[in-house]
CSV table of C-alpha atoms in Angstrom, one decimal:
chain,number,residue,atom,x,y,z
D,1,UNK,CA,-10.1,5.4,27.6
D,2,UNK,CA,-12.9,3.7,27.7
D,3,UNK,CA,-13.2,-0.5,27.7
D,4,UNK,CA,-13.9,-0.8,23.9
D,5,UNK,CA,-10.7,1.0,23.1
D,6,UNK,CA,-8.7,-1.0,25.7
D,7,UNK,CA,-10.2,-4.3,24.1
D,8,UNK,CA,-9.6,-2.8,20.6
D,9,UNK,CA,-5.5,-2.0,21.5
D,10,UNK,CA,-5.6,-5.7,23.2
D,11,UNK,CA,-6.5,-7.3,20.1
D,12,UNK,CA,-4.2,-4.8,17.8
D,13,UNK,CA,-1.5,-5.7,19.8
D,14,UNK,CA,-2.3,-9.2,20.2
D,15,UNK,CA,-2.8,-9.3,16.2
D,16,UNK,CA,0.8,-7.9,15.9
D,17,UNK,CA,3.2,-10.1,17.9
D,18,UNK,CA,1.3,-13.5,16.2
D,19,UNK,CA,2.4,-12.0,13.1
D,20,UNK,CA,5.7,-10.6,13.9
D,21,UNK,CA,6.5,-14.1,15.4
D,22,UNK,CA,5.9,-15.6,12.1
D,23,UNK,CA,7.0,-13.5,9.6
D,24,UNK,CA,10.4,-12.2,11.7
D,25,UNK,CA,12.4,-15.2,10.0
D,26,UNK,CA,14.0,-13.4,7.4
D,27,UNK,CA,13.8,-10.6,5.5
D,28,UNK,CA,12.0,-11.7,2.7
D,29,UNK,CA,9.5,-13.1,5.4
D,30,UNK,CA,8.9,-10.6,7.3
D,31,UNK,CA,8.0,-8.0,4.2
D,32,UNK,CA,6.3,-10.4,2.2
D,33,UNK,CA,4.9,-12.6,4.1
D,34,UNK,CA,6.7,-15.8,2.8
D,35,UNK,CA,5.0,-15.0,-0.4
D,36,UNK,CA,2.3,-17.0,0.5
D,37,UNK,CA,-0.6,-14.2,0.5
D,38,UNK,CA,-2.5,-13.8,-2.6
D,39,UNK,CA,-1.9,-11.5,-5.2
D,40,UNK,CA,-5.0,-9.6,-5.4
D,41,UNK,CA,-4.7,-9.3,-1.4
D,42,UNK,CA,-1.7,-7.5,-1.9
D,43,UNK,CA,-3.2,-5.8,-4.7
D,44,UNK,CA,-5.8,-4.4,-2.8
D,45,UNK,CA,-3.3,-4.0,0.1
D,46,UNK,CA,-1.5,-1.3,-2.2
D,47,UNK,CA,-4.7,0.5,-2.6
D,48,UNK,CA,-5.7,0.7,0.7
D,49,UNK,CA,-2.3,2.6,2.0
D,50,UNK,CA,-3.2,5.2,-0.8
D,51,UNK,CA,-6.5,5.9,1.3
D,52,UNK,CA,-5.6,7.5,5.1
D,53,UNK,CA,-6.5,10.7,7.0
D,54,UNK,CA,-5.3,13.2,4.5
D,55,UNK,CA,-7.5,11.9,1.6
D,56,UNK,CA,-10.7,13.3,2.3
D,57,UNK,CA,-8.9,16.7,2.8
D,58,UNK,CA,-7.7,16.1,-0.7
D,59,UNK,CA,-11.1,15.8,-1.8
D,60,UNK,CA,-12.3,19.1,0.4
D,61,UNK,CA,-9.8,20.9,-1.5
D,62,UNK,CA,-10.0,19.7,-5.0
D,63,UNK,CA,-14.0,20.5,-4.6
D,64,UNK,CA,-12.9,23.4,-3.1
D,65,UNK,CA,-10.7,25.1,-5.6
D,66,UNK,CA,-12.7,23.1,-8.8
D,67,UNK,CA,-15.6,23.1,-7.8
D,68,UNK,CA,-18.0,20.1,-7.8
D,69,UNK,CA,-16.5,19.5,-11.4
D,70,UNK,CA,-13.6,18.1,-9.3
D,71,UNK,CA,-15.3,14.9,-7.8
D,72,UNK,CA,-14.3,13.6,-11.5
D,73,UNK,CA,-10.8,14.0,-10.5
D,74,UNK,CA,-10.7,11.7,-7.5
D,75,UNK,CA,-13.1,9.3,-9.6
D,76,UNK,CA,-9.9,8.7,-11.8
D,77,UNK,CA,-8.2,7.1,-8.9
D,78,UNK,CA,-10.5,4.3,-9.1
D,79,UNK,CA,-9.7,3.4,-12.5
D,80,UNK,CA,-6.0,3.7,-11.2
D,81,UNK,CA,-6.6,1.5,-8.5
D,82,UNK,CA,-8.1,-1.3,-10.2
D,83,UNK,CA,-5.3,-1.4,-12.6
D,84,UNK,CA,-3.2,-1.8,-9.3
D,85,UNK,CA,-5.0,-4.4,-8.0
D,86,UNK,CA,-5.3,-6.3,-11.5
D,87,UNK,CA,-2.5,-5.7,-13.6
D,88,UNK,CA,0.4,-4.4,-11.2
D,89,UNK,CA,0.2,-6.5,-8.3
D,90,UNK,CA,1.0,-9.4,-10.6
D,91,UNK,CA,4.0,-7.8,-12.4
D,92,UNK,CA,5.2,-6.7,-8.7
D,93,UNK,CA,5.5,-9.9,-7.8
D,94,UNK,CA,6.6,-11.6,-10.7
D,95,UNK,CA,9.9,-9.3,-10.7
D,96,UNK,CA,11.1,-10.8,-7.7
D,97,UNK,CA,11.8,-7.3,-5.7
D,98,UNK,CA,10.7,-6.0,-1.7
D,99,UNK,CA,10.8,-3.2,-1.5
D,100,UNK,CA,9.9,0.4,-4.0
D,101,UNK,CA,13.9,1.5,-3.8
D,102,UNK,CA,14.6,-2.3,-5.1
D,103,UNK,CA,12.6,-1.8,-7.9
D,104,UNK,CA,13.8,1.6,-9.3
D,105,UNK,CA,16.9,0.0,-8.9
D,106,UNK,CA,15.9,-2.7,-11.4
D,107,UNK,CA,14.0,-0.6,-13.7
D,108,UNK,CA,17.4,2.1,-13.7
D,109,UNK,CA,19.5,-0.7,-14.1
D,110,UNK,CA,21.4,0.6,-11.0
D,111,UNK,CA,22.2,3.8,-12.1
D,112,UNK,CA,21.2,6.7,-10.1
D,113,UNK,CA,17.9,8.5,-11.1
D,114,UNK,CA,19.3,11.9,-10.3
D,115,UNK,CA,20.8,14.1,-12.7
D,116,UNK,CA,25.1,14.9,-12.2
């Protein structure tokens, strides 16, 4: 490795233990930050962990197989993302839930989703 990396891991690292020191107080700390983080941050926080090292492959492949017709279709996910960031983000936190599982538990009414 060379130094940059090093210096980059250093900071990572650094980065993560401050935070993990103060958000590890309880759970509700530690995943949402003592609600004190903004909500468009977190709005735009949702939107960026739809974006990782498998989307431009997605895009390679919807080009691919619809030809350049298809850049439309990943276009659509910015329309999709701004409604995140605006409209959802809000309603997340305004229900009060941490975590994805807690809120299909409150939308279901805790009934199980799956078919018997």
């Amino acid at each position: 490795m060379i130094l940059g990396n090093w210096y980059y891991f250093a900071v990572s690292l650094g980065i993560g233990v401050a935070v993990y020191r103060r958000a590890g107080e309880d759970f509700g700390s530690f995943f949402l930050g003592n609600q004190q983080m903004p909500w468009w941050l977190l709005g735009i926080s949702m939107v960026a962990t739809t974006f990782s090292t498998d989307t431009p492959n997605l895009v390679a492949d919807i080009v691919r197989s619809t030809g350049t017709v298809g850049n439309w279709t990943w276009w659509a996910f910015l329309l999709t993302g701004v409604f995140t960031v605006f409209l959802y983000a809000k309603l997340w936190r305004r229900s009060g839930v941490f975590t994805d599982v807690e809120f299909y538990e409150l939308r279901y009414s805790g009934h199980s989703t799956s078919r018997r």
